[in-house]
Amino acid sequence: QVHLVESGGGLVQPGGSLRLSCAASGSVFLIQTMTWYRQPPGKQREYVAAITLDDRINYADSVKGRFTISRDNTKNTVYLQMDSLKPDDTAVYYCGADTDYNHYDPGTRAGDMKYWGEGTLVTVSS
């Protein structure tokens, strides 16, 4: 009922910036929480950031001060501005959405997200 499409990934040098977008379509009214997760090569999918319907925001400790999540409700789009990128940020970044209003803090598991996009690859390398 909800379709998510990520965009904006690519290759960037350490210290650089990228802005990811996630466009939602379908039964958008069902969404209470939007999230970004990432999956580094060979590792499990991990929480990055989340934003709720009323703009409650949380970040993983590893990205605080470097990443910013935001939302444009008129476009049904969530953004992730990534600054001061590090090689450890290299991962496939996934947009997630859930109908649970409380699934926004860093303890939220990837399995708690009801809807997922296909992901966009971010590679941070010299």
mmCIF file of C-alpha atoms in Angstrom:
data_model
loop_
_atom_site.group_PDB
_atom_site.id
_atom_site.type_symbol
_atom_site.label_atom_id
_atom_site.label_comp_id
_atom_site.label_asym_id
_atom_site.label_seq_id
_atom_site.Cartn_x
_atom_site.Cartn_y
_atom_site.Cartn_z
ATOM 1 C CA GLN A 1 0.000 0.000 0.000
ATOM 2 C CA VAL A 2 3.045 2.288 0.400
ATOM 3 C CA HIS A 3 5.789 2.569 -2.189
ATOM 4 C CA LEU A 4 9.151 4.154 -1.341
ATOM 5 C CA VAL A 5 11.852 5.192 -3.793
ATOM 6 C CA GLU A 6 15.289 6.394 -2.688
ATOM 7 C CA SER A 7 17.612 8.519 -4.781
ATOM 8 C CA GLY A 8 20.757 10.607 -4.439
ATOM 9 C CA GLY A 9 23.408 8.009 -3.717
ATOM 10 C CA GLY A 10 26.775 7.967 -5.398
ATOM 11 C CA LEU A 11 30.521 8.157 -4.950
ATOM 12 C CA VAL A 12 31.929 10.880 -2.714
ATOM 13 C CA GLN A 13 35.326 11.569 -1.176
ATOM 14 C CA PRO A 14 35.854 11.549 2.599
ATOM 15 C CA GLY A 15 34.700 14.849 4.053
ATOM 16 C CA GLY A 16 32.221 15.379 1.255
ATOM 17 C CA SER A 17 28.436 15.618 1.279
ATOM 18 C CA LEU A 18 25.446 13.915 -0.275
ATOM 19 C CA ARG A 19 21.716 14.472 -0.017
ATOM 20 C CA LEU A 20 19.430 11.459 -0.210
ATOM 21 C CA SER A 21 15.744 11.649 -1.029
ATOM 22 C CA CYS A 22 12.907 9.231 -0.357
ATOM 23 C CA ALA A 23 9.647 9.729 -2.197
ATOM 24 C CA ALA A 24 6.554 8.012 -0.816
ATOM 25 C CA SER A 25 3.479 7.144 -2.813
ATOM 26 C CA GLY A 26 0.361 5.047 -2.449
ATOM 27 C CA SER A 27 -1.408 5.033 0.908
ATOM 28 C CA VAL A 28 0.795 7.755 2.347
ATOM 29 C CA PHE A 29 -1.792 8.559 5.025
ATOM 30 C CA LEU A 30 -0.862 5.290 6.744
ATOM 31 C CA ILE A 31 2.694 6.461 7.501
ATOM 32 C CA GLN A 32 3.462 7.690 11.013
ATOM 33 C CA THR A 33 7.259 7.329 11.013
ATOM 34 C CA MET A 34 9.867 7.663 8.277
ATOM 35 C CA THR A 35 13.374 6.304 8.778
ATOM 36 C CA TRP A 36 16.748 5.899 7.162
ATOM 37 C CA TYR A 37 18.705 2.705 7.692
ATOM 38 C CA ARG A 38 21.941 1.612 6.089
ATOM 39 C CA GLN A 39 23.594 -1.710 5.388
ATOM 40 C CA PRO A 40 27.395 -1.705 5.039
ATOM 41 C CA PRO A 41 28.935 -4.461 2.921
ATOM 42 C CA GLY A 42 28.731 -7.775 4.747
ATOM 43 C CA LYS A 43 26.944 -6.287 7.768
ATOM 44 C CA GLN A 44 23.423 -6.039 9.142
ATOM 45 C CA ARG A 45 21.085 -3.187 8.381
ATOM 46 C CA GLU A 46 21.476 -0.456 11.004
ATOM 47 C CA TYR A 47 19.466 2.550 12.153
ATOM 48 C CA VAL A 48 20.566 5.983 10.928
ATOM 49 C CA ALA A 49 17.782 8.506 11.571
ATOM 50 C CA ALA A 50 14.023 8.863 11.933
ATOM 51 C CA ILE A 51 11.351 11.527 11.764
ATOM 52 C CA THR A 52 7.726 11.298 12.866
ATOM 53 C CA LEU A 53 4.538 12.871 11.622
ATOM 54 C CA ASP A 54 4.953 15.689 14.162
ATOM 55 C CA ASP A 55 8.706 16.144 13.528
ATOM 56 C CA ARG A 56 10.176 14.165 16.383
ATOM 57 C CA ILE A 57 13.713 13.354 15.235
ATOM 58 C CA ASN A 58 16.420 10.949 16.352
ATOM 59 C CA TYR A 59 19.827 9.943 15.046
ATOM 60 C CA ALA A 60 22.237 7.130 15.618
ATOM 61 C CA ASP A 61 25.210 8.255 17.701
ATOM 62 C CA SER A 62 27.525 7.522 14.793
ATOM 63 C CA VAL A 63 25.938 10.213 12.608
ATOM 64 C CA LYS A 64 24.938 12.910 15.115
ATOM 65 C CA GLY A 65 26.279 16.298 14.106
ATOM 66 C CA ARG A 66 26.940 15.121 10.552
ATOM 67 C CA PHE A 67 23.574 13.965 9.166
ATOM 68 C CA THR A 68 20.276 15.835 9.089
ATOM 69 C CA ILE A 69 16.879 14.290 8.405
ATOM 70 C CA SER A 70 14.032 16.466 7.151
ATOM 71 C CA ARG A 71 10.640 16.153 5.523
ATOM 72 C CA ASP A 72 8.538 17.945 2.932
ATOM 73 C CA ASN A 73 4.956 16.819 3.432
ATOM 74 C CA THR A 74 3.726 18.649 0.344
ATOM 75 C CA LYS A 75 5.959 16.387 -1.750
ATOM 76 C CA ASN A 76 5.644 13.258 0.420
ATOM 77 C CA THR A 77 9.422 13.216 0.537
ATOM 78 C CA VAL A 78 11.989 12.673 3.288
ATOM 79 C CA TYR A 79 15.598 13.791 2.953
ATOM 80 C CA LEU A 80 18.885 12.835 4.539
ATOM 81 C CA GLN A 81 21.590 15.466 4.270
ATOM 82 C CA MET A 82 24.947 13.801 4.906
ATOM 83 C CA ASP A 83 27.988 15.949 5.639
ATOM 84 C CA SER A 84 31.550 15.155 6.702
ATOM 85 C CA LEU A 85 31.223 11.699 5.220
ATOM 86 C CA LYS A 86 33.604 8.965 6.298
ATOM 87 C CA PRO A 87 34.595 5.690 4.633
ATOM 88 C CA ASP A 88 32.620 3.886 7.359
ATOM 89 C CA ASP A 89 29.481 5.568 6.025
ATOM 90 C CA THR A 90 29.745 3.439 2.889
ATOM 91 C CA ALA A 91 26.548 1.411 2.666
ATOM 92 C CA VAL A 92 23.315 0.880 0.857
ATOM 93 C CA TYR A 93 20.935 3.406 2.375
ATOM 94 C CA TYR A 94 17.302 2.369 2.724
ATOM 95 C CA CYS A 95 14.252 4.462 3.362
ATOM 96 C CA GLY A 96 11.771 2.842 5.725
ATOM 97 C CA ALA A 97 8.251 3.704 6.801
ATOM 98 C CA ASP A 98 5.972 2.402 9.495
ATOM 99 C CA THR A 99 2.447 2.857 10.753
ATOM 100 C CA ASP A 100 3.648 2.908 14.380
ATOM 101 C CA TYR A 101 4.091 6.457 15.646
ATOM 102 C CA ASN A 102 6.636 5.306 18.248
ATOM 103 C CA HIS A 103 9.038 3.575 15.862
ATOM 104 C CA TYR A 104 11.450 6.477 15.627
ATOM 105 C CA ASP A 105 14.179 6.081 18.260
ATOM 106 C CA PRO A 106 17.594 4.450 17.718
ATOM 107 C CA GLY A 107 16.383 1.261 19.374
ATOM 108 C CA THR A 108 13.976 0.616 16.523
ATOM 109 C CA ARG A 109 15.000 -2.477 14.608
ATOM 110 C CA ALA A 110 14.962 -2.735 10.858
ATOM 111 C CA GLY A 111 12.395 -5.498 11.211
ATOM 112 C CA ASP A 112 9.993 -3.015 12.801
ATOM 113 C CA MET A 113 9.633 -1.100 9.538
ATOM 114 C CA LYS A 114 6.615 -2.195 7.539
ATOM 115 C CA TYR A 115 7.672 -0.645 4.220
ATOM 116 C CA TRP A 116 11.046 -0.367 2.494
ATOM 117 C CA GLY A 117 12.510 1.155 -0.602
ATOM 118 C CA GLU A 118 15.027 -0.689 -2.762
ATOM 119 C CA GLY A 119 17.961 1.341 -1.447
ATOM 120 C CA THR A 120 20.561 3.677 -2.889
ATOM 121 C CA LEU A 121 24.303 3.036 -2.703
ATOM 122 C CA VAL A 122 26.609 5.537 -1.018
ATOM 123 C CA THR A 123 30.328 4.957 -1.452
ATOM 124 C CA VAL A 124 32.797 7.127 0.470
ATOM 125 C CA SER A 125 36.293 6.634 -0.879
ATOM 126 C CA SER A 126 39.362 8.523 -2.006
#
